[in-house]
Tab-separated table of C-alpha atoms in Angstrom:
chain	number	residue	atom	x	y	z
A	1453	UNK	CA	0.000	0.000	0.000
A	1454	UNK	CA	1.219	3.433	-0.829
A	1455	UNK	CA	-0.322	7.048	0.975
A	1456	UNK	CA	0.022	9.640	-2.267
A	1457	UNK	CA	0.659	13.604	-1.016
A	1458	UNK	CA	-0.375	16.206	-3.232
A	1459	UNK	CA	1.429	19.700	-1.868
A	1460	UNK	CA	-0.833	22.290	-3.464
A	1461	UNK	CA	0.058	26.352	-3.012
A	1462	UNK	CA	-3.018	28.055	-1.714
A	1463	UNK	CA	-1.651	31.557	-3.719
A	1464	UNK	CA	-0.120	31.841	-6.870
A	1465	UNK	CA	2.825	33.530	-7.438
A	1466	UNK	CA	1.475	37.133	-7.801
A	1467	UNK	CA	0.237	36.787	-4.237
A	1468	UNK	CA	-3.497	35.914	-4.692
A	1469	UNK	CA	-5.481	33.436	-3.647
A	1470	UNK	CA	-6.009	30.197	-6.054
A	1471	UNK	CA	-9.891	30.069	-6.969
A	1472	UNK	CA	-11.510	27.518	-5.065
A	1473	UNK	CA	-12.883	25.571	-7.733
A	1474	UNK	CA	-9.400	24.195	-8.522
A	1475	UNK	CA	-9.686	22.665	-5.055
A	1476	UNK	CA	-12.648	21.288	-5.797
A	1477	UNK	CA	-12.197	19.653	-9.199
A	1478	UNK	CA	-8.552	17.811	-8.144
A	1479	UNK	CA	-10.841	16.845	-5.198
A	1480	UNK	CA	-13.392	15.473	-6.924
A	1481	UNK	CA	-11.191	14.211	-9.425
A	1482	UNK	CA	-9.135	12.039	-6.883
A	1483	UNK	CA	-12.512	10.692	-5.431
A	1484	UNK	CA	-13.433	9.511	-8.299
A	1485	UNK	CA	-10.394	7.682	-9.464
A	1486	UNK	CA	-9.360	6.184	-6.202
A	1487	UNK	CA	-12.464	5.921	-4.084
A	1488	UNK	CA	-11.653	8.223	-1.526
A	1489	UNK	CA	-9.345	11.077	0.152
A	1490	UNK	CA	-8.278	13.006	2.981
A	1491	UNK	CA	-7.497	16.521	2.490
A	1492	UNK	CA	-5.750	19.254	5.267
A	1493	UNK	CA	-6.883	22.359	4.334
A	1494	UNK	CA	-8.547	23.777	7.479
A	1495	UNK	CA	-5.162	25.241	8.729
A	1496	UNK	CA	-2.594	25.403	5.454
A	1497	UNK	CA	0.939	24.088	6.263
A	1498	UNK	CA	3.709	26.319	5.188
A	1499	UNK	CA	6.355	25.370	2.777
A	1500	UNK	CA	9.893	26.838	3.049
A	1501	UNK	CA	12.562	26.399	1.069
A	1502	UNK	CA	15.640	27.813	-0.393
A	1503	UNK	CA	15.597	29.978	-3.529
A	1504	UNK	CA	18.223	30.696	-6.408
A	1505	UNK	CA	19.129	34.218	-4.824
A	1506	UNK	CA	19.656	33.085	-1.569
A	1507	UNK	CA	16.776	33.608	0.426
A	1508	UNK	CA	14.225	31.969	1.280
A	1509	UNK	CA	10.997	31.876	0.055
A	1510	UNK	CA	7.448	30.525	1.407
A	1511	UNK	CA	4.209	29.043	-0.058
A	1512	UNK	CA	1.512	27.918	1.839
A	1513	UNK	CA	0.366	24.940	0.688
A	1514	UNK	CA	-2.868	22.355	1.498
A	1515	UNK	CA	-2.261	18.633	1.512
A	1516	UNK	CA	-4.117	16.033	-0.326
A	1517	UNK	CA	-3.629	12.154	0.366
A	1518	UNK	CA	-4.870	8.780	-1.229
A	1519	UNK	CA	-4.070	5.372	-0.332
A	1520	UNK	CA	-3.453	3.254	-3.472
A	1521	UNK	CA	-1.795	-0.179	-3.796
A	1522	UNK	CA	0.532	0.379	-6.590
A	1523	UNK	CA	1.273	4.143	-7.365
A	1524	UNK	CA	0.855	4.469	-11.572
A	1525	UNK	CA	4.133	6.481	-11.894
A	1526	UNK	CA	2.846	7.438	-15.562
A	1527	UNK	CA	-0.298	8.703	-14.975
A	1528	UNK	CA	0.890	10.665	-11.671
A	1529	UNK	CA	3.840	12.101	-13.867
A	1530	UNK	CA	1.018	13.306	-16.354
A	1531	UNK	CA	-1.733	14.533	-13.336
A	1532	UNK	CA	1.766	16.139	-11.378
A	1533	UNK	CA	2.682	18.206	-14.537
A	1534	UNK	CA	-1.093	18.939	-15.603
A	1535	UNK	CA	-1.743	19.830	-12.045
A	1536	UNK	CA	1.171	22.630	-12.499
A	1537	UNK	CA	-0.375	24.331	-15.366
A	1538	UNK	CA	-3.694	24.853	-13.532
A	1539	UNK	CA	-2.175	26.349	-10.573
A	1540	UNK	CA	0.729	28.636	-12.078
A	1541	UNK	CA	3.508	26.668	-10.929
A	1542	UNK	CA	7.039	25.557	-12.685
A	1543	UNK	CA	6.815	21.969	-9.682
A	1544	UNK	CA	4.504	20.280	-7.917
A	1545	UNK	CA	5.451	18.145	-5.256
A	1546	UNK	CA	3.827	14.942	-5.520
A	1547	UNK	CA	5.193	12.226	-3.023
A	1548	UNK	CA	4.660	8.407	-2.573
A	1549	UNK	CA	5.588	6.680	0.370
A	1550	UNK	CA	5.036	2.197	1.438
A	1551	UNK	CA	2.324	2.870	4.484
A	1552	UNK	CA	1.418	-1.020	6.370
A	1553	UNK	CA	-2.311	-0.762	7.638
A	1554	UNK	CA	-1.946	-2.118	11.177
C-alpha cells in the first residue's frame, strides 16, 4: 500500500489566492479515481525552502492524500505536470511513500 501527497500552493505567485474551484475539481477528481481522500486544508501548512538568490521563500500549501496499492508512476507524472499548469507553478510536489495498515 502506498499514501500519495499532493502539496498544493493556496496563492499563486502574484500573491493571490487560487480560486476555489481548482480545489474542488482535483478533489473530486481524486474521489473519483481512487475511491476516496483526505485533504488538510482547514489550517494550510507552510512550505519553506531555499531559492536561487539566496533567500528563502514561502508558499503555503494544502495537503491532499490517497491510499493506493501500486502508485501508476505514468499517470501521476502526467496529473503532477497537468496539475502545475492549472495552478501557475514551474513543480509540484507529488510524493509516494510504502504505508502497512496495522
Amino acid at each position: 500500500m502506498h499514501l500519495v501527497q499532493l502539496l498544493l500552493p493556496v496563492f499563486r505567485n502574484d500573491g493571490s489566492r487560487q480560486p476555489q474551484a481548482l480545489f474542488a475539481a482535483v478533489r473530486q477528481e481524486l474521489v473519483d479515481r481512487f475511491g476516496g481522500l483526505t485533504a488538510y486544508n482547514r489550517a494550510p501548512a507552510e512550505g519553506l525552502w531555499s531559492d536561487n538568490g539566496g533567500s528563502v521563500a514561502r508558499d503555503d500549501i494544502v495537503v491532499y492524500e490517497v491510499m493506493v496499492e501500486d502508485p501508476d508512476r505514468a499517470w501521476w507524472a502526467a496529473y503532477r505536470t497537468e496539475l502545475g499548469r492549472r495552478f501557475g507553478q514551474e513543480e509540484l510536489v507529488v510524493r509516494a511513500q510504502r504505508v502497512e495498515l496495522l
